[in-house]
């Protein structure tokens, strides 16, 4: 029975460590999207064309 308590304690400690690592990575900007804004400018012309087509159909 003591093995179950040991495994449960170890698994909770590991889960807490992963949670702390996740929080740290979010706060330091690891999940910031720096790629999409640079690509978005390539597709701006297509969005403008679609808006013009919709406005001419009305």
Coordinates of N, CA and C in Angstrom, one line a residue:
X1 N 0.8 -1.2 0.0 CA 0.0 0.0 0.0 C 0.9 1.3 0.0
X2 N 2.0 1.2 0.6 CA 2.9 2.4 0.6 C 3.4 2.7 -0.7
X3 N 3.5 1.7 -1.7 CA 3.9 2.0 -3.0 C 3.0 2.9 -3.7
X4 N 1.7 2.7 -3.5 CA 0.7 3.6 -4.1 C 0.8 5.0 -3.7
X5 N 1.1 5.2 -2.4 CA 1.3 6.6 -1.9 C 2.5 7.2 -2.5
X6 N 3.6 6.4 -2.6 CA 4.8 6.8 -3.2 C 4.6 7.2 -4.7
X7 N 3.9 6.4 -5.5 CA 3.7 6.7 -6.9 C 2.8 7.9 -7.0
X8 N 1.8 8.0 -6.2 CA 0.9 9.1 -6.3 C 1.6 10.4 -5.9
X9 N 2.4 10.4 -5.0 CA 3.2 11.6 -4.6 C 4.2 12.0 -5.7
X10 N 4.8 11.0 -6.3 CA 5.8 11.3 -7.4 C 5.0 11.9 -8.6
X11 N 3.9 11.3 -8.9 CA 3.1 11.8 -10.1 C 2.6 13.2 -9.9
X12 N 2.2 13.5 -8.7 CA 1.7 14.9 -8.4 C 2.9 15.9 -8.5
X13 N 4.0 15.5 -8.0 CA 5.2 16.3 -8.1 C 5.6 16.6 -9.6
X14 N 5.6 15.5 -10.4 CA 5.9 15.7 -11.8 C 4.9 16.6 -12.5
X15 N 3.6 16.4 -12.1 CA 2.5 17.2 -12.7 C 2.7 18.7 -12.4
X16 N 3.1 19.0 -11.1 CA 3.3 20.3 -10.7 C 4.5 20.9 -11.4
X17 N 5.6 20.1 -11.6 CA 6.7 20.6 -12.3 C 6.4 21.0 -13.8
X18 N 5.6 20.1 -14.4 CA 5.2 20.4 -15.8 C 4.3 21.7 -15.9
X19 N 3.5 21.8 -14.9 CA 2.6 23.0 -14.8 C 3.5 24.3 -14.6
X20 N 4.4 24.2 -13.8 CA 5.3 25.4 -13.5 C 6.1 25.7 -14.8
X21 N 6.6 24.6 -15.5 CA 7.3 24.9 -16.7 C 6.4 25.5 -17.8
X22 N 5.2 25.1 -17.9 CA 4.2 25.7 -18.8 C 4.0 27.1 -18.5
X23 N 3.7 27.5 -17.2 CA 3.5 28.8 -16.9 C 4.7 29.7 -17.2
X24 N 5.9 29.2 -16.9 CA 7.1 29.9 -17.1 C 7.3 30.2 -18.6
X25 N 7.0 29.2 -19.5 CA 7.1 29.4 -20.9 C 6.1 30.3 -21.5
X26 N 4.9 30.4 -20.9 CA 3.9 31.3 -21.4 C 4.3 32.7 -21.0
X27 N 4.8 32.9 -19.8 CA 5.2 34.3 -19.4 C 6.5 34.8 -20.1
X28 N 7.3 33.9 -20.5 CA 8.5 34.3 -21.2 C 8.3 34.5 -22.7
X29 N 7.1 34.2 -23.2 CA 6.8 34.5 -24.6 C 7.1 33.3 -25.6
X30 N 7.2 32.1 -25.1 CA 7.5 31.0 -25.9 C 6.4 30.7 -26.9
X31 N 5.2 31.1 -26.5 CA 4.0 30.8 -27.4 C 3.6 32.0 -28.2
X32 N 4.3 33.0 -28.2 CA 4.0 34.2 -29.0 C 4.1 33.9 -30.4
X33 N 3.1 34.3 -31.2 CA 3.1 34.0 -32.6 C 3.8 35.2 -33.4
X34 N 5.0 34.9 -33.8 CA 5.8 35.9 -34.5 C 5.8 35.6 -36.0
X35 N 5.3 34.5 -36.4 CA 5.3 34.1 -37.8 C 4.1 34.7 -38.6
X36 N 2.9 34.6 -38.0 CA 1.7 34.9 -38.7 C 1.6 36.4 -39.2
X37 N 2.0 37.4 -38.3 CA 2.0 38.7 -38.8 C 2.8 39.0 -40.1
X38 N 3.9 38.3 -40.2 CA 4.8 38.5 -41.4 C 4.2 37.9 -42.6
X39 N 3.4 36.8 -42.4 CA 2.7 36.2 -43.6 C 1.4 36.9 -43.9
X40 N 0.8 37.4 -42.9 CA -0.5 38.1 -43.2 C -0.5 39.2 -44.2
X41 N 0.7 39.9 -44.2 CA 0.8 41.0 -45.2 C 0.8 40.5 -46.6
X42 N 1.2 39.2 -46.8 CA 1.2 38.6 -48.2 C -0.2 38.4 -48.7
X43 N -1.2 38.2 -47.8 CA -2.5 37.8 -48.2 C -3.5 39.0 -48.0
X44 N -3.0 40.2 -47.7 CA -3.9 41.4 -47.6 C -4.5 41.7 -48.9
X45 N -3.8 41.6 -50.0 CA -4.4 42.0 -51.3 C -5.6 41.1 -51.6
X46 N -5.5 39.8 -51.3 CA -6.6 38.9 -51.6 C -7.9 39.3 -50.8
X47 N -7.7 39.7 -49.5 CA -8.8 40.1 -48.7 C -9.4 41.4 -49.3
X48 N -8.6 42.3 -49.8 CA -9.2 43.5 -50.4 C -10.0 43.2 -51.6
X49 N -9.5 42.3 -52.4 CA -10.2 41.9 -53.7 C -11.5 41.3 -53.3
X50 N -11.6 40.4 -52.3 CA -12.8 39.8 -51.9 C -13.8 40.8 -51.5
X51 N -13.4 41.8 -50.7 CA -14.3 42.8 -50.2 C -14.8 43.7 -51.4
X52 N -14.0 43.9 -52.4 CA -14.4 44.7 -53.6 C -15.5 43.9 -54.4
X53 N -15.2 42.6 -54.5 CA -16.1 41.8 -55.3 C -17.5 41.7 -54.6
X54 N -17.5 41.6 -53.2 CA -18.7 41.6 -52.5 C -19.5 42.9 -52.6
X55 N -18.8 44.0 -52.6 CA -19.4 45.3 -52.7 C -20.0 45.6 -54.1
X56 N -19.4 45.0 -55.1 CA -19.9 45.2 -56.5 C -21.1 44.4 -56.8
X57 N -21.2 43.3 -56.0 CA -22.4 42.4 -56.2 C -23.6 43.0 -55.6
X58 N -23.5 43.8 -54.6 CA -24.6 44.4 -53.9 C -25.3 45.4 -54.7

